Short mmCIF file of C-alpha atoms and ligand atoms in Angstrom, two decimals:
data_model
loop_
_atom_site.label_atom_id
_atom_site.label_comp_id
_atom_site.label_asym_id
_atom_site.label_seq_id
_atom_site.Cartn_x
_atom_site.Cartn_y
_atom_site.Cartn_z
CA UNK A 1 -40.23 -79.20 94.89
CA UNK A 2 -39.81 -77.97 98.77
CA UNK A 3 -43.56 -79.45 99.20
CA UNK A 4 -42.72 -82.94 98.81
CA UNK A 5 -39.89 -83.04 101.88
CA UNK A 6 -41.88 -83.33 104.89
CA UNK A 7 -40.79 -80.86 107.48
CA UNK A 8 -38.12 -81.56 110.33
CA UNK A 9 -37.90 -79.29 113.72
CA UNK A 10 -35.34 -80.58 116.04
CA UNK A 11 -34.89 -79.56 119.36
CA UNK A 12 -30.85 -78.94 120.32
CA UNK A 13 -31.24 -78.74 123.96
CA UNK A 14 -27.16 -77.83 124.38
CA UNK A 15 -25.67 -78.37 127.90
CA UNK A 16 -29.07 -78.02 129.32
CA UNK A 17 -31.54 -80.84 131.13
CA UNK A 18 -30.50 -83.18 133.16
CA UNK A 19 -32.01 -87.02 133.53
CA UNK A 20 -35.21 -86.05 135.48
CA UNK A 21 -36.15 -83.01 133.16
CA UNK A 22 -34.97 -84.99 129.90
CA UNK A 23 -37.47 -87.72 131.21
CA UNK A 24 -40.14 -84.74 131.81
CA UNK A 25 -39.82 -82.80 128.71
CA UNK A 26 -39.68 -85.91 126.20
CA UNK A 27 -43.11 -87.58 128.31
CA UNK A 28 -44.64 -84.17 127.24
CA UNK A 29 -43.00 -84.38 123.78
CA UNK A 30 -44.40 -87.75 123.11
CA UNK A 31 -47.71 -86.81 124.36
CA UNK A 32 -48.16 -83.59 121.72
CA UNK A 33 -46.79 -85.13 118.97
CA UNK A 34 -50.18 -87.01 117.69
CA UNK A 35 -51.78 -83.61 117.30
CA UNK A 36 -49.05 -82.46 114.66
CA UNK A 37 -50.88 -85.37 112.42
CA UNK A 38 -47.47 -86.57 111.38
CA UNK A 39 -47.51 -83.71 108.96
CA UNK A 40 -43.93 -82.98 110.00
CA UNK A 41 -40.65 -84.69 111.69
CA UNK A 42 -39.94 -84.00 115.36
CA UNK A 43 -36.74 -85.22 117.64
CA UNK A 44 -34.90 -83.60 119.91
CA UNK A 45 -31.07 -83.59 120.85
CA UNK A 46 -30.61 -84.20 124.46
CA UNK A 47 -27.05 -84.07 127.05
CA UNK A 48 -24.92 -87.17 125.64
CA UNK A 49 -25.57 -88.78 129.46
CA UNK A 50 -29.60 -88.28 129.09
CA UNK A 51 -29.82 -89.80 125.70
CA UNK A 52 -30.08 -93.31 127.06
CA UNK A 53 -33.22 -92.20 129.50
CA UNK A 54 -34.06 -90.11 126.39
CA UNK A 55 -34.60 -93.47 123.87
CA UNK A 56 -35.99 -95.33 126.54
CA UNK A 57 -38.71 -92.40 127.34
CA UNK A 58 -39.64 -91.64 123.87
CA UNK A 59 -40.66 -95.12 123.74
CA UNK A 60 -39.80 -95.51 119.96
CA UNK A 61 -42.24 -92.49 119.21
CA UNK A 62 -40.15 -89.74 118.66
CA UNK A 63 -36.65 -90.13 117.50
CA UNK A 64 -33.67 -89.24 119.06
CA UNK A 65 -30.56 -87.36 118.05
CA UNK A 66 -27.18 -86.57 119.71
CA UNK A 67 -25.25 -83.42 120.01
CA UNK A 68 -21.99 -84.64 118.73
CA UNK A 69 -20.18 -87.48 117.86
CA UNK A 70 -16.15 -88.50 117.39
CA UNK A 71 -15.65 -89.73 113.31
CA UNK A 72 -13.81 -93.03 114.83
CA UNK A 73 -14.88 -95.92 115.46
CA UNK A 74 -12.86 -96.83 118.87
CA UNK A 75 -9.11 -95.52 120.25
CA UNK A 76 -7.63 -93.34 122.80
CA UNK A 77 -9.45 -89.93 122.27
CA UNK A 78 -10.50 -89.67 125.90
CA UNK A 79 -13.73 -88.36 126.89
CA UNK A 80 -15.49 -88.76 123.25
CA UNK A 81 -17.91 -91.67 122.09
CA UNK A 82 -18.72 -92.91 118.80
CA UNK A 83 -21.48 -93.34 116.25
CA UNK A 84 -21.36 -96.98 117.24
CA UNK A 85 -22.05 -95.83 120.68
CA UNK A 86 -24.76 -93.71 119.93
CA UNK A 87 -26.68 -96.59 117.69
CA UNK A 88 -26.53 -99.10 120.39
CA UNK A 89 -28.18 -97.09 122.72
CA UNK A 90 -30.73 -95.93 120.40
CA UNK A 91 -30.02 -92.54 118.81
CA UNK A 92 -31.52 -92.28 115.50
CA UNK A 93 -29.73 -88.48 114.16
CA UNK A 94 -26.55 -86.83 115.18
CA UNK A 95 -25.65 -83.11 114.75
CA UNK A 96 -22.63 -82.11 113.48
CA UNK A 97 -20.56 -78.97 112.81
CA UNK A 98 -23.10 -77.00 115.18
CA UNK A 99 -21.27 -73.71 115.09
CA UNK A 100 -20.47 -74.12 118.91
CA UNK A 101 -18.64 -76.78 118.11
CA UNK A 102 -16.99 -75.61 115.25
CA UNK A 103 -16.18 -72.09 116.94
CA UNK A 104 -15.17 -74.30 120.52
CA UNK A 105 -13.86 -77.60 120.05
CA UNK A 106 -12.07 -77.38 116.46
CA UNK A 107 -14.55 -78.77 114.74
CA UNK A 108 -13.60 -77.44 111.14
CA UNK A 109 -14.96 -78.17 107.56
CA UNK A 110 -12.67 -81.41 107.53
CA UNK A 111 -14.15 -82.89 110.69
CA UNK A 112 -17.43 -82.52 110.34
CA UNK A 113 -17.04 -83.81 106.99
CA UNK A 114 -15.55 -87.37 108.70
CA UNK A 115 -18.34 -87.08 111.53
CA UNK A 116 -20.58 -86.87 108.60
CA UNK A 117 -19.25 -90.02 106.90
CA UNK A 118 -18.87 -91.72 109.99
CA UNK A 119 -22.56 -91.32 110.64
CA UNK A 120 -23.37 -92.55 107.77
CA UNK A 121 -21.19 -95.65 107.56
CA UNK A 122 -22.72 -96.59 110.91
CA UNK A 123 -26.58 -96.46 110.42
CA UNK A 124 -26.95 -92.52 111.94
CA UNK A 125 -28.75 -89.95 110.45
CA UNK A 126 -26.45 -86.90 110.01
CA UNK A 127 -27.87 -83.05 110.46
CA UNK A 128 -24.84 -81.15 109.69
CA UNK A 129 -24.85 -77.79 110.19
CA UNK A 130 -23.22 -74.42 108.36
CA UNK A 131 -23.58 -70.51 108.87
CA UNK A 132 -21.51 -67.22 108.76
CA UNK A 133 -20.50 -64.75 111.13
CA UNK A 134 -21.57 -61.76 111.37
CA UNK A 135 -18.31 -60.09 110.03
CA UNK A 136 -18.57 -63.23 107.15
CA UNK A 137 -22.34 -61.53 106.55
CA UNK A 138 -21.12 -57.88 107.14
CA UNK A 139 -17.92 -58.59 104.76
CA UNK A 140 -20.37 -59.57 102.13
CA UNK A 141 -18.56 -63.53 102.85
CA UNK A 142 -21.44 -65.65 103.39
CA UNK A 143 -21.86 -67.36 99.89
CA UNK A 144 -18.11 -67.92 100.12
CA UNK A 145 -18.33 -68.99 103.77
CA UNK A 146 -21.24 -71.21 103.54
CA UNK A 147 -20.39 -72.77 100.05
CA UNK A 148 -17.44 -74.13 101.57
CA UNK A 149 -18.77 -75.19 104.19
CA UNK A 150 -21.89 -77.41 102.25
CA UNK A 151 -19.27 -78.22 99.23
CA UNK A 152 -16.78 -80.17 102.30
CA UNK A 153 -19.48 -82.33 103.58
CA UNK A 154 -21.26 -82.92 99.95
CA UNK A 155 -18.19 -84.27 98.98
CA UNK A 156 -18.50 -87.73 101.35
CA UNK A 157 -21.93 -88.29 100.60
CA UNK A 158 -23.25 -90.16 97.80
CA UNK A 159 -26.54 -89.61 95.79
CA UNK A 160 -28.10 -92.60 96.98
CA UNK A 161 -27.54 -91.28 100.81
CA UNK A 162 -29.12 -88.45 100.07
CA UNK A 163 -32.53 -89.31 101.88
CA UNK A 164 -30.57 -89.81 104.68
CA UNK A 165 -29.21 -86.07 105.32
CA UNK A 166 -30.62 -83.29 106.86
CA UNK A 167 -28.83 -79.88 106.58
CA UNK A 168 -29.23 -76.92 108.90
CA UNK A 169 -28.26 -72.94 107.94
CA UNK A 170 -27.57 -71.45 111.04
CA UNK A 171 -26.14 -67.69 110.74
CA UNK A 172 -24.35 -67.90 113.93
CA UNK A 173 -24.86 -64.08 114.35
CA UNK A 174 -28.68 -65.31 114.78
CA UNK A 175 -28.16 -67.88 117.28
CA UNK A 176 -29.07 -67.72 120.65
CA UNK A 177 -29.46 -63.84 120.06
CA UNK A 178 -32.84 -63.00 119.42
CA UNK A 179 -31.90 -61.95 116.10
CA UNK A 180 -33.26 -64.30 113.79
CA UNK A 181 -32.52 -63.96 110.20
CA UNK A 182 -35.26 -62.55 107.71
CA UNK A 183 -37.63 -64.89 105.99
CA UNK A 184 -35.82 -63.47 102.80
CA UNK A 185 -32.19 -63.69 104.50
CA UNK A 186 -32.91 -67.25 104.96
CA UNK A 187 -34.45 -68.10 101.34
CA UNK A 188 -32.18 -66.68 100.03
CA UNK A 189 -29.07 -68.91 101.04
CA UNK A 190 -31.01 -71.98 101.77
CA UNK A 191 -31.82 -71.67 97.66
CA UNK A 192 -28.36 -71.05 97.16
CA UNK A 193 -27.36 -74.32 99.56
CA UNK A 194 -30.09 -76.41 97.64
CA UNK A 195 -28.07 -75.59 94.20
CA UNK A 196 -25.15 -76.89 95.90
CA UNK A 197 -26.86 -80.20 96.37
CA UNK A 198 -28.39 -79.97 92.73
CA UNK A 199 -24.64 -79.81 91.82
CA UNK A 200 -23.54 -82.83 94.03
CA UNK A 201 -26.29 -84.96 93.86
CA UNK A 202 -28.17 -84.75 90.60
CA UNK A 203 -31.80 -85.47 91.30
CA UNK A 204 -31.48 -87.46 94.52
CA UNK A 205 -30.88 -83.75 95.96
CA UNK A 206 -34.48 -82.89 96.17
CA UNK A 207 -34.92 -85.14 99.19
CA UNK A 208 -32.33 -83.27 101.27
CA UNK A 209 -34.29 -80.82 104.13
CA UNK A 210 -32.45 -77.72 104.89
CA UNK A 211 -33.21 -76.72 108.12
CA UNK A 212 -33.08 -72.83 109.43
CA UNK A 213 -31.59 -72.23 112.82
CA UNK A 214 -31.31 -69.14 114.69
CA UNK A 215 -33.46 -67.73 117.25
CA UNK A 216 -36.50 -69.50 115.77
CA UNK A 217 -39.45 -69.51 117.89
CA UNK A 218 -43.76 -69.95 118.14
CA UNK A 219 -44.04 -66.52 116.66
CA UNK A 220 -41.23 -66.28 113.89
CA UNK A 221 -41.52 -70.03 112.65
CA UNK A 222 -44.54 -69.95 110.17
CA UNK A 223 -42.73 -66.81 108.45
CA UNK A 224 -39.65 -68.63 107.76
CA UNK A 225 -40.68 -71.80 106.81
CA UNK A 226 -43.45 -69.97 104.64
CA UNK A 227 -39.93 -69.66 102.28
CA UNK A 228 -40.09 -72.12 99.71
CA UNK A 229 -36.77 -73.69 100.67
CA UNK A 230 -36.70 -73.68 104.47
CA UNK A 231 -37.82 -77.22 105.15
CA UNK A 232 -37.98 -76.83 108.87
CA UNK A 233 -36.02 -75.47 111.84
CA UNK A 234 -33.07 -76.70 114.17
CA UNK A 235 -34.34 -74.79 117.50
CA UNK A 236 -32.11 -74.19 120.31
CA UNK A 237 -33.62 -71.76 123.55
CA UNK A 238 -37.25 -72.20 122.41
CA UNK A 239 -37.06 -76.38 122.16
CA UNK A 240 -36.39 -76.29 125.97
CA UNK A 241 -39.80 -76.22 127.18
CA UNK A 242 -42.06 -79.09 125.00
CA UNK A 243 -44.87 -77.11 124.89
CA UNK A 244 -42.76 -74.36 122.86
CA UNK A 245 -40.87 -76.91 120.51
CA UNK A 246 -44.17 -78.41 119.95
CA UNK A 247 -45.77 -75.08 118.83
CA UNK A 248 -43.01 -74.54 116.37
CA UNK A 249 -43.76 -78.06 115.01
CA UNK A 250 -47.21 -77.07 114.66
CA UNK A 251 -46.46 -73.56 112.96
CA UNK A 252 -43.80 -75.85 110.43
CA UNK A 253 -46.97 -78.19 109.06
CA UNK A 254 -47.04 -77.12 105.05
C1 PEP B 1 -28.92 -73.77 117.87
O1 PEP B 1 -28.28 -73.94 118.88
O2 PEP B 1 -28.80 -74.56 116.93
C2 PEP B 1 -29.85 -72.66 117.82
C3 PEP B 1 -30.42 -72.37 116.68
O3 PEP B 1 -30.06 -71.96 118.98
P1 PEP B 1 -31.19 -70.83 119.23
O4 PEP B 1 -32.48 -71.38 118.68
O5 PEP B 1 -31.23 -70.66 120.71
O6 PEP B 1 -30.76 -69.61 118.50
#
């Protein structure tokens, strides 16, 4: 039953906010979060070279995740850092496969599947992410598209790490657009992604949250996660500002 997984918004604040707003936003963060009653899971995914001012200003209140990670553990892939990097300093979640990654920096179904392992192994808390283009949508694809996608990173996890995963659909036609999908555009293939996990992980799958991502905001949240199997929202343009990311918190509270 969706009721039973307690909603998780998390902010993805891309290559935006340096140290001194970082500090700012997560002060404010911190500061709204005891009016959401605990009644649903907040972090927020700050610039890899703020997440060490991030962890030390959330002051162990509200978790925080990176944008990306590299799946090994040390070696001469210049410029990347590890999950072993990210746990030292703090980080509690990692995203992985965000489509800008995927559609950027080669990130494909076989490397976010070893970033998702990888986090695992090492004590992170993966959020791994999956959506269809537009043409994917328009070719009448997504099914195909985002089954692959969710059957390549089921296939490293176990049942018993199944608490520990967070998915997130994001139709990358929706993101940073405006265009968010419908309430019944997103039901329907987050029901279709929780078979997927019925298939892979028995019973243990009904602790999984599937996030929706795409131009969610205050306004459009409570519609969407009014859908039985939206369990929350990865937020991109509208976490920026804390007082916006915390109103979509508020409008994700079953
Ligand atoms: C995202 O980057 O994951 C995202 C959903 O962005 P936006 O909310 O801006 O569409």
């Amino acid at each position: 039953m969706s009721t039973a997984r307690v909603p998780f918004v998390c902010g993805n604040w891309k290559l935006h906010h340096g140290v001194a707003a970082t500090r700012a936003q997560i002060t404010e963060l911190v500061a709204g979060l005891g009016a959401l009653g605990g009644a649903v899971d907040v972090a927020v995914a700050p610039v890899a070279t703020c997440l060490s001012v991030a962890v030390d200003a959330a002051q162990g209140r509200l978790p925080i995740a990176a944008q990306n990670v590299h799946f090994a553990e040390k070696g001469a892939f210049t410029g990347e850092w590890s999950v072993a990097h990210l746990a030292e300093l703090g980080v509690r979640y990692v995203i992985v496969g965000h489509s800008e990654r995927r559609a950027m920096f080669g990130d494909d179904d076989a490397a976010v599947a070893k970033k998702t392992r990888a986090a695992l192994d090492g004590g992170l808390l993966p959020i791994a992410c999956v959506g269809e283009t537009l043409a994917e949508r328009e070719g009448g694809a997504t099914k195909a598209v985002v089954g692959k996608q969710v059957e390549a990173i089921l296939a490293v996890v176990k049942p018993d790490e199944a608490v520990r995963l967070t998915l997130a659909y994001e139709p990358v036609w929706a993101i940073g657009t405006g265009k968010n999908a419908t309430p019944e555009q997103a039901q329907d293939v987050h029901a279709f992604i929780r078979g997927l996990l019925h298939k892979h992980l028995g019973e243990k799958a009904a602790v999984v949250r599937v996030q929706y991502g795409g131009s969610v905001k205050p306004d459009n949240a409570a519609q969407l996660m009014a859908q039985p199997d939206v369990d929350g929202a990865l937020v991109g343009g509208a976490s920026l500002e804390a007082k916006s990311l915390l109103a979509i918190a508020a409008a994700c509270r079953r």
